[in-house]
Coordinates of C-alpha atoms in Angstrom, one line a residue:
M16 CA 101.6 131.1 83.9
T17 CA 101.2 127.3 83.2
L18 CA 103.3 124.6 81.8
S19 CA 100.6 123.1 79.4
S20 CA 102.5 123.5 76.2
V21 CA 105.1 120.8 76.8
P22 CA 104.9 118.0 74.1
L23 CA 103.6 114.7 75.1
A24 CA 106.1 111.8 75.6
T25 CA 107.0 109.7 72.7
S26 CA 108.1 106.7 74.8
D27 CA 107.6 105.7 78.5
I28 CA 110.5 103.0 78.2
Q29 CA 114.0 104.1 77.7
I30 CA 117.5 102.3 77.0
P31 CA 119.4 101.8 80.3
G32 CA 122.4 104.2 80.5
A33 CA 121.9 106.2 77.4
R34 CA 122.4 109.8 77.9
R35 CA 119.3 111.9 77.2
N36 CA 120.3 115.5 77.6
S37 CA 123.2 117.7 76.9
T38 CA 122.8 119.8 80.1
L39 CA 126.3 119.9 81.8
I40 CA 126.9 119.4 85.6
C41 CA 129.1 122.4 86.8
V42 CA 130.6 122.0 90.2
P43 CA 131.5 125.2 92.2
I44 CA 134.9 125.1 93.5
V45 CA 134.7 127.3 96.8
A46 CA 138.0 127.0 98.8
D47 CA 140.1 129.8 100.5
S48 CA 143.5 128.4 99.0
V49 CA 144.6 127.3 95.6
D50 CA 145.8 124.0 96.8
Q51 CA 142.4 123.1 98.4
M52 CA 140.8 124.3 94.9
L53 CA 142.8 121.9 93.0
G54 CA 142.0 119.2 95.4
Q55 CA 138.3 120.0 94.9
I56 CA 138.7 120.1 91.0
R57 CA 140.1 116.8 90.9
K58 CA 137.2 115.5 93.2
A59 CA 134.7 117.1 90.8
K60 CA 135.9 115.0 88.0
E61 CA 135.9 111.8 90.2
V62 CA 132.4 112.3 91.1
G63 CA 131.1 112.9 87.6
G64 CA 131.2 116.7 87.0
D65 CA 131.5 118.1 83.5
V66 CA 132.6 121.5 84.3
V67 CA 134.2 123.3 87.4
E68 CA 133.3 126.8 88.3
I69 CA 136.4 128.4 90.0
R70 CA 135.0 130.8 92.5
L71 CA 138.1 133.3 92.7
D72 CA 136.1 135.4 95.4
Y73 CA 136.6 132.6 97.8
L74 CA 140.4 132.8 97.7
K75 CA 142.0 134.3 100.7
N76 CA 145.4 135.4 99.1
F77 CA 144.8 135.8 95.3
S78 CA 147.8 136.3 93.0
P79 CA 145.9 136.6 89.6
R80 CA 148.6 135.5 87.0
Q81 CA 150.2 132.9 89.2
D82 CA 146.9 131.4 90.6
L83 CA 144.8 131.4 87.4
Q84 CA 147.7 130.0 85.3
F85 CA 148.0 127.0 87.9
L86 CA 144.3 126.4 88.3
V87 CA 143.2 126.6 84.6
K88 CA 146.2 124.5 83.3
Q89 CA 146.1 121.9 86.0
S90 CA 142.3 121.5 85.9
P91 CA 141.2 118.1 84.2
L92 CA 137.8 119.5 83.4
P93 CA 136.8 122.6 81.5
T94 CA 136.8 125.7 83.7
L95 CA 134.3 128.5 84.3
V96 CA 136.0 131.4 86.0
T97 CA 133.8 133.6 88.3
Y98 CA 134.9 136.5 90.4
R99 CA 131.5 137.5 92.0
P100 CA 131.3 140.8 93.9
T101 CA 129.4 141.4 97.0
W102 CA 126.8 143.5 95.2
E103 CA 126.0 140.4 93.2
G104 CA 125.8 137.9 96.2
G105 CA 129.5 137.1 96.1
Q106 CA 132.4 137.4 98.3
Y107 CA 134.7 140.2 96.6
D108 CA 134.5 143.7 98.0
G109 CA 137.7 145.1 96.4
D110 CA 138.6 147.2 93.5
E111 CA 136.1 146.7 90.4
G112 CA 139.0 147.5 87.9
K113 CA 141.3 144.7 89.4
R114 CA 138.4 142.4 89.4
L115 CA 137.6 142.7 85.8
D116 CA 141.4 142.6 84.9
A117 CA 141.6 139.0 86.6
L118 CA 138.5 138.1 84.3
R119 CA 140.4 139.3 81.2
L120 CA 143.6 137.4 82.4
A121 CA 141.5 134.2 82.8
I122 CA 140.5 134.6 79.0
E123 CA 144.2 135.1 78.1
L124 CA 145.3 132.1 80.1
G125 CA 142.9 129.8 78.4
A126 CA 139.7 129.5 80.6
D127 CA 136.6 127.8 78.8
Y128 CA 134.1 130.1 80.3
I129 CA 133.9 133.5 82.0
D130 CA 131.0 134.7 84.2
V131 CA 130.4 138.4 84.2
E132 CA 127.6 140.1 85.8
L133 CA 124.9 141.9 83.5
Q134 CA 125.6 145.3 85.4
V135 CA 129.2 145.5 84.0
A136 CA 128.9 143.1 81.0
P137 CA 128.6 145.7 78.1
E138 CA 131.7 147.5 79.3
F139 CA 133.6 144.2 79.8
I140 CA 132.6 142.6 76.4
N141 CA 133.5 145.9 74.7
S142 CA 137.0 145.7 76.4
I143 CA 137.7 142.1 75.0
Q144 CA 136.5 142.6 71.4
G145 CA 139.1 141.1 68.9
K146 CA 141.3 140.0 72.1
T147 CA 140.0 136.6 72.6
S148 CA 140.6 133.1 71.0
G149 CA 137.4 131.6 69.6
K150 CA 137.5 129.0 72.6
V151 CA 136.2 131.2 75.4
K152 CA 132.4 131.6 75.9
I153 CA 131.0 134.5 77.9
I154 CA 128.2 133.9 80.3
V155 CA 126.5 137.2 81.3
S156 CA 124.6 136.5 84.4
S157 CA 121.8 138.1 86.6
H158 CA 121.2 137.1 90.2
N159 CA 117.9 137.9 92.0
Y160 CA 118.0 137.1 95.7
Q161 CA 114.6 138.4 96.5
N162 CA 112.1 136.7 94.2
T163 CA 111.4 135.4 90.7
P164 CA 110.1 138.2 88.5
S165 CA 107.0 137.8 86.2
A166 CA 107.2 136.1 83.0
E167 CA 107.3 139.6 81.1
E168 CA 110.1 140.8 83.3
L169 CA 112.1 137.7 82.9
G170 CA 111.7 137.9 79.0
N171 CA 112.9 141.6 79.1
L172 CA 115.8 140.5 81.3
V173 CA 116.8 137.9 78.8
A174 CA 116.6 140.3 76.0
R175 CA 118.9 142.8 77.9
I176 CA 121.5 140.0 78.5
Q177 CA 121.4 138.9 74.8
A178 CA 122.0 142.5 73.7
T179 CA 125.1 142.5 75.7
G180 CA 126.7 140.0 73.2
A181 CA 126.5 137.2 75.5
D182 CA 127.5 133.7 74.3
I183 CA 125.3 132.1 77.2
V184 CA 122.5 133.8 79.1
K185 CA 122.3 133.1 82.8
I186 CA 119.4 134.0 85.1
A187 CA 119.2 133.0 88.7
T188 CA 116.1 133.9 90.8
T189 CA 114.8 133.0 94.1
A190 CA 111.7 130.7 94.3
L191 CA 109.4 131.9 96.9
D192 CA 106.8 129.3 95.8
I193 CA 107.6 126.1 93.8
T194 CA 105.3 127.5 90.9
D195 CA 108.1 130.1 90.3
C196 CA 110.2 127.5 88.7
A197 CA 107.5 127.2 85.9
R198 CA 108.5 130.8 84.7
I199 CA 112.3 129.6 84.7
F200 CA 111.1 126.6 82.6
Q201 CA 109.4 129.1 80.2
V202 CA 112.4 131.0 79.7
L203 CA 114.5 127.9 78.9
T204 CA 111.8 126.4 76.6
H205 CA 111.5 129.7 74.5
S206 CA 115.2 130.9 74.6
Q207 CA 116.8 131.2 71.2
V208 CA 120.5 131.1 72.6
P209 CA 122.1 128.9 75.1
T210 CA 120.5 129.7 78.6
I211 CA 121.2 128.6 82.1
G212 CA 118.0 128.9 84.2
I213 CA 117.8 128.5 88.0
A214 CA 115.5 129.3 90.8
M215 CA 117.4 129.1 94.0
A216 CA 116.3 128.2 97.6
E217 CA 114.5 125.1 98.7
R218 CA 111.5 125.7 96.7
G219 CA 113.5 125.9 93.6
L220 CA 115.0 122.5 93.8
I221 CA 113.0 121.2 91.0
S222 CA 114.4 123.8 88.6
R223 CA 117.9 122.5 89.2
I224 CA 117.0 119.0 88.4
L225 CA 114.4 119.5 85.5
S226 CA 116.9 122.0 83.9
A227 CA 117.9 118.7 82.0
K228 CA 114.3 118.3 80.7
F229 CA 113.8 121.9 79.6
G230 CA 117.2 122.4 77.9
S231 CA 119.2 124.4 80.4
Y232 CA 122.9 124.8 79.3
L233 CA 124.1 123.6 82.6
T234 CA 123.1 123.1 86.2
F235 CA 125.1 123.4 89.3
G236 CA 125.9 120.6 91.8
S237 CA 127.9 120.9 94.9
L238 CA 130.8 118.4 95.7
E239 CA 129.1 117.6 99.1
A240 CA 126.0 118.6 101.2
G241 CA 126.8 121.9 103.2
V242 CA 129.3 123.5 100.7
A243 CA 126.9 124.8 98.1
S244 CA 127.7 128.1 96.6
A245 CA 123.9 129.2 96.4
P246 CA 121.0 128.2 98.4
G247 CA 119.1 124.9 97.3
Q248 CA 122.1 123.5 95.3
P249 CA 121.9 119.6 95.2
T250 CA 125.0 117.4 95.3
V251 CA 126.5 116.1 92.1
K252 CA 126.0 112.5 93.7
D253 CA 122.3 113.4 94.1
L254 CA 121.9 114.7 90.7
L255 CA 123.5 111.5 89.2
D256 CA 122.6 108.7 91.6
L257 CA 119.3 109.9 93.2
Y258 CA 117.7 111.7 90.3
N259 CA 119.3 109.8 87.4
F260 CA 120.1 113.2 85.8
R261 CA 121.7 112.0 82.6
Q262 CA 118.7 110.0 81.7
I263 CA 116.2 112.9 82.1
G264 CA 115.0 113.8 78.5
P265 CA 112.5 116.3 77.1
D266 CA 109.8 113.7 77.2
T267 CA 110.5 112.5 80.7
K268 CA 107.3 112.1 82.8
V269 CA 107.4 114.0 86.1
H270 CA 106.2 112.6 89.4
G271 CA 106.9 113.6 92.9
V272 CA 105.7 113.7 96.5
I273 CA 103.7 116.8 97.6
G274 CA 104.1 117.8 101.1
K275 CA 105.3 120.4 103.4
P276 CA 108.0 119.9 104.9
I277 CA 109.3 117.4 102.3
G278 CA 113.2 117.1 102.9
H279 CA 112.7 114.1 105.1
S280 CA 111.0 112.0 102.5
K281 CA 112.7 108.8 101.3
S282 CA 110.3 108.3 98.4
P283 CA 112.6 109.9 95.6
H284 CA 115.2 107.2 96.6
L285 CA 112.7 104.5 96.1
Y286 CA 110.9 105.6 93.0
N287 CA 113.8 106.8 91.1
A288 CA 115.8 103.6 91.7
A289 CA 112.7 101.5 90.8
F290 CA 112.0 103.6 87.7
K291 CA 115.5 103.1 86.6
S292 CA 115.5 99.4 87.2
V293 CA 112.7 98.8 84.8
G294 CA 113.8 101.4 82.3
F295 CA 110.9 103.7 82.9
N296 CA 111.2 107.1 81.5
G297 CA 110.1 109.0 84.5
I298 CA 111.7 111.1 87.5
Y299 CA 110.2 111.4 91.0
L300 CA 111.0 114.7 92.9
P301 CA 110.4 116.0 96.6
L302 CA 107.9 118.9 96.0
L303 CA 107.6 121.4 98.6
V304 CA 104.2 122.8 98.1
D305 CA 102.5 125.6 99.9
S306 CA 99.4 125.6 97.8
V307 CA 98.3 122.3 96.2
K308 CA 95.6 124.2 93.9
N309 CA 98.2 126.7 92.6
F310 CA 101.0 123.8 92.0
L311 CA 98.4 121.8 89.9
T312 CA 97.1 124.7 88.0
T313 CA 100.7 125.8 87.2
Y314 CA 102.1 122.5 86.3
S315 CA 99.1 121.3 84.0
S316 CA 101.4 119.8 81.2
P317 CA 100.6 116.1 80.2
D318 CA 104.1 115.4 81.3
F319 CA 103.3 116.1 85.0
V320 CA 101.7 112.9 85.7
G321 CA 101.6 111.4 89.0
Y322 CA 101.9 112.5 92.9
S323 CA 102.1 111.1 96.2
Y324 CA 100.6 113.1 98.9
T325 CA 101.9 113.4 102.5
I326 CA 101.2 115.7 105.5
P327 CA 99.5 118.3 105.4
H328 CA 98.2 118.1 101.9
K329 CA 96.0 114.9 101.7
E330 CA 92.7 116.8 102.1
D331 CA 93.7 119.6 99.8
G332 CA 94.8 117.1 97.2
L333 CA 91.2 115.5 97.4
R334 CA 89.7 118.8 96.8
C335 CA 91.6 119.3 93.7
C336 CA 90.7 115.9 92.1
D337 CA 88.4 115.6 88.9
E338 CA 87.4 112.1 90.0
I339 CA 87.9 110.3 93.4
D340 CA 88.1 106.6 94.2
P341 CA 85.0 105.8 96.6
I342 CA 87.4 104.7 99.5
A343 CA 89.4 107.9 99.3
Q344 CA 86.1 109.9 99.1
A345 CA 85.0 108.0 102.4
I346 CA 88.3 108.7 104.0
G347 CA 88.2 112.4 103.0
A348 CA 91.9 112.5 101.9
I349 CA 94.0 111.0 99.0
S350 CA 97.7 109.7 99.1
C351 CA 98.1 109.2 95.5
M352 CA 97.0 111.3 92.3
I353 CA 97.4 110.3 88.6
R354 CA 96.6 112.3 85.5
R355 CA 94.8 110.2 83.3
P356 CA 96.6 110.1 79.9
T357 CA 93.4 110.3 77.7
D358 CA 92.0 113.3 79.1
G359 CA 94.3 114.9 81.6
K360 CA 91.9 114.5 84.4
L361 CA 93.2 114.3 87.8
M362 CA 92.2 110.9 89.6
G363 CA 92.6 110.6 93.4
Y364 CA 93.2 107.5 95.5
N365 CA 94.0 106.3 99.0
V366 CA 96.5 103.5 99.3
D367 CA 97.5 104.5 102.9
Y368 CA 95.2 102.3 104.7
L369 CA 96.2 99.3 102.5
G370 CA 99.9 99.6 103.5
A371 CA 99.3 100.5 107.2
I372 CA 96.5 97.8 107.9
A373 CA 98.5 95.1 106.1
A374 CA 101.5 95.9 108.1
I375 CA 99.5 95.9 111.3
E376 CA 97.8 92.6 110.3
E377 CA 101.2 90.9 109.6
G378 CA 102.5 92.1 113.1
L379 CA 99.7 90.5 114.8
R380 CA 99.7 87.3 112.9
A381 CA 103.4 86.9 113.5
S382 CA 102.9 87.3 117.3
N383 CA 100.0 84.8 117.5
G384 CA 101.7 82.4 115.1
T385 CA 98.4 82.2 113.1
T386 CA 97.5 82.4 109.6
N387 CA 93.7 82.7 110.0
V388 CA 91.7 83.8 107.0
G389 CA 89.9 86.5 109.0
S390 CA 91.6 89.7 110.1
P391 CA 93.4 89.7 113.5
L392 CA 92.1 93.2 113.9
A393 CA 88.5 92.0 114.1
G394 CA 87.1 92.8 117.6
K395 CA 90.1 94.4 118.8
L396 CA 90.2 97.9 120.4
F397 CA 92.0 100.1 117.8
V398 CA 93.0 103.4 119.0
V399 CA 94.2 105.9 116.3
I400 CA 96.2 109.0 117.4
G401 CA 95.4 111.9 114.9
A402 CA 92.5 112.8 112.7
G403 CA 94.3 114.2 109.6
G404 CA 94.6 112.3 106.3
A405 CA 96.5 109.2 107.6
G406 CA 94.2 109.2 110.8
K407 CA 91.2 108.9 108.6
A408 CA 92.8 106.1 106.5
L409 CA 93.7 104.1 109.5
A410 CA 90.3 104.6 111.2
Y411 CA 88.4 103.5 108.1
G412 CA 90.9 100.5 107.6
G413 CA 90.4 99.6 111.2
K414 CA 86.5 99.8 110.9
E415 CA 86.7 97.8 107.5
K416 CA 88.5 94.9 109.5
G417 CA 85.9 94.8 112.1
A418 CA 88.0 96.7 114.9
R419 CA 86.4 98.8 117.5
V420 CA 87.8 102.3 116.6
V421 CA 88.8 105.1 119.0
V422 CA 90.1 108.4 117.8
A423 CA 92.3 110.5 119.9
N424 CA 93.2 113.9 118.8
R425 CA 94.7 117.1 120.3
T426 CA 91.5 119.0 119.2
F427 CA 88.5 117.0 120.5
E428 CA 86.2 118.3 117.6
K429 CA 88.4 116.8 114.9
A430 CA 88.5 113.6 116.8
Q431 CA 84.7 113.5 117.2
E432 CA 84.0 114.1 113.6
L433 CA 86.2 111.3 112.5
A434 CA 84.9 108.9 115.1
S435 CA 81.2 109.6 114.2
K436 CA 82.0 108.5 110.7
V437 CA 83.4 105.1 111.7
G438 CA 81.3 104.3 114.5
G439 CA 83.9 104.9 117.1
E440 CA 84.7 106.8 120.2
A441 CA 86.5 110.2 120.2
M442 CA 88.8 111.6 123.0
T443 CA 91.6 114.1 123.5
L444 CA 95.2 113.1 123.7
A445 CA 95.4 114.1 127.5
E446 CA 92.2 111.7 128.0
L447 CA 94.2 108.8 126.3
E448 CA 97.0 109.0 128.8
N449 CA 94.5 107.4 131.4
F450 CA 92.4 105.3 128.9
H451 CA 92.5 101.6 129.9
P452 CA 89.2 99.8 129.4
E453 CA 91.0 96.6 128.5
D454 CA 94.4 95.2 128.0
G455 CA 95.9 94.1 124.5
M456 CA 94.7 97.2 122.7
I457 CA 96.3 98.3 119.4
L458 CA 97.7 101.7 119.0
A459 CA 98.4 103.6 115.6
N460 CA 100.2 107.0 115.7
T461 CA 99.5 109.1 112.5
T462 CA 100.7 112.4 113.7
S463 CA 104.1 114.0 112.9
V464 CA 105.0 114.0 116.7
G465 CA 108.5 112.3 117.1
M466 CA 109.6 112.9 113.3
K467 CA 113.0 114.2 112.6
P468 CA 114.2 116.7 113.6
N469 CA 112.1 116.5 116.9
I470 CA 113.0 112.8 117.7
D471 CA 112.8 113.3 121.4
N472 CA 109.1 114.0 121.3
T473 CA 106.3 111.2 121.7
P474 CA 102.6 111.4 121.5
L475 CA 102.0 109.1 124.5
S476 CA 103.8 108.4 127.7
K477 CA 105.8 105.2 128.4
K478 CA 103.4 104.4 131.2
A479 CA 100.3 104.5 129.0
L480 CA 102.0 102.2 126.6
S481 CA 101.9 99.2 128.8
R482 CA 98.3 98.7 128.1
Y483 CA 98.8 97.9 124.3
S484 CA 99.8 94.6 122.6
L485 CA 100.8 96.2 119.4
V486 CA 102.1 99.8 118.5
F487 CA 102.4 101.1 115.0
D488 CA 104.0 104.4 114.1
A489 CA 103.4 106.0 110.6
I490 CA 106.6 108.0 111.0
Y491 CA 109.6 106.4 109.3
T492 CA 112.3 109.0 109.8
P493 CA 113.5 107.9 112.2
K494 CA 112.7 104.2 111.6
L495 CA 112.6 103.7 115.4
T496 CA 110.9 106.6 116.9
R497 CA 110.6 107.2 120.7
L498 CA 107.2 106.0 120.7
L499 CA 108.2 102.6 119.2
R500 CA 111.3 102.2 121.2
E501 CA 109.2 102.8 124.6
A502 CA 106.6 100.5 123.3
Q503 CA 109.1 97.7 122.8
E504 CA 110.6 98.4 126.2
S505 CA 107.0 98.1 127.6
G506 CA 106.5 94.6 125.8
A507 CA 104.5 95.4 122.9
I508 CA 105.0 94.4 119.5
I509 CA 106.1 97.2 117.2
V510 CA 105.4 97.8 113.5
Y511 CA 107.4 100.4 111.7
G512 CA 106.1 103.2 109.5
T513 CA 108.5 101.7 106.8
E514 CA 106.1 98.8 106.5
M515 CA 103.2 101.1 105.7
F516 CA 105.3 103.0 103.4
I517 CA 106.7 100.0 101.5
N518 CA 103.3 98.4 100.9
Q519 CA 101.9 101.6 99.5
A520 CA 105.0 102.1 97.5
F521 CA 104.3 98.8 95.6
V522 CA 100.8 99.9 94.8
Q523 CA 101.7 103.7 93.8
F524 CA 104.7 102.3 91.5
E525 CA 102.1 100.1 89.6
R526 CA 99.7 103.0 89.3
F527 CA 102.4 105.3 88.1
T528 CA 104.0 103.1 85.4
G529 CA 101.6 100.3 84.7
L530 CA 104.3 97.7 85.2
P531 CA 104.9 95.3 88.3
A532 CA 106.7 96.7 91.2
P533 CA 110.3 95.5 91.7
K534 CA 109.6 94.7 95.3
E535 CA 112.9 93.2 96.2
L536 CA 114.7 96.2 94.9
I537 CA 112.3 98.8 96.7
R538 CA 112.9 96.8 100.0
E539 CA 116.8 97.1 99.5
V540 CA 116.6 100.8 98.7
L541 CA 114.6 101.6 101.7
V542 CA 116.7 99.6 104.0
R543 CA 119.9 101.4 102.7
N544 CA 118.1 104.9 103.3
T545 CA 116.5 104.5 106.8

């Protein structure tokens, strides 16, 4: 199952502020009292929701006529009434007859939408024939909390839901892999009736955002983080402000950062704001990918156009390229991949070393007060911790600038392999603790040791840090890692991972868009988000 049939974009530049899709943002209202619900409903309107889903199964003391009348009549937004039973993943475990009576009452009292589960839909829809106003729309829903079925099974499921007489089809599955979302996109693309398609859980996030590209009737956004009514739900604020949801259209170009884990990444904040500022018709997503090969094979449409690569997929990314930049080939890892529009070939680049080496050189020049033409790294002993994609980039970058490179890694074999390629020395992390051939060495950490949430970890003891004149950490969440804090306390110049990140962001933005990077805006956004 691939997404290779999506049409090419007609335009990459868009009119700022113009709404480019009709997908509604529905805000689930999940409180245990009617007053709290009304407060949430009003807030949903304030934050930009289009519809509210009133989850009756969350109410503690529910008086059907009184509470429904109050909520439906008082709501400033159209209402979708759901009374989800435990057998479909909800909270209600009472009498089934009373539950369906409450949904019929909601129709009578003027609700705009009613959600009823496929299992009881035929009987429920029969019971309301001829008794409803033309206003209400019946959503017949199916929720799968185990997996995402095959394309054929999903097609059969849609047909079964349509056969009930549903006005709107709703399918929610669970994404066990990011490629599962492609089958949801296929359902949306081929559906003949209004359809809501969602893959739940963290690996399903892109289905909730790209629902606007593929024509879902609505998507769900929670009022705030932590109060989602289903796993993997983004907030309304993130949909609107981070992902520019209203500006996503059928021809929007898809970009993203491929990694695992990926939740910490600030890249979506930077690129989406930058795309919007120049009117570029693109979106940039966090892509939690287990297999790079499967991801690229599945999303082979011309609209899936550009990716940043992060831990642990930089080497896998290189293996999936059709053509590789010579520097990336030498490093053995990519940090950026572009789909060439003329023939769809995947081009791999490594821009990590540009960003990191430039940041280290700036730090050295500032401390020396010099602006020499040559690199201040020339002749320096340059210790790189880690031998993965970023480690390779820094080691090659250091060698290119004339530094004497030392590679330290947990496993000696990997350190030795990289060191031999750059004419350097190899050692284990344990050996690095007592490594002190000279003062004024430069240290670069390229491992994830010390990254959120494990912010108390550090790859090297404070005692060992006193031998270095400059310490760089590729981690940028948190900005001030324990390694950098202790290096600063030991008297070293410190260079934040954000500097590497920002320098390579400028390069990648220009590769993605063909436009000059809005550098000041990118810097401002990064400061706000770190």
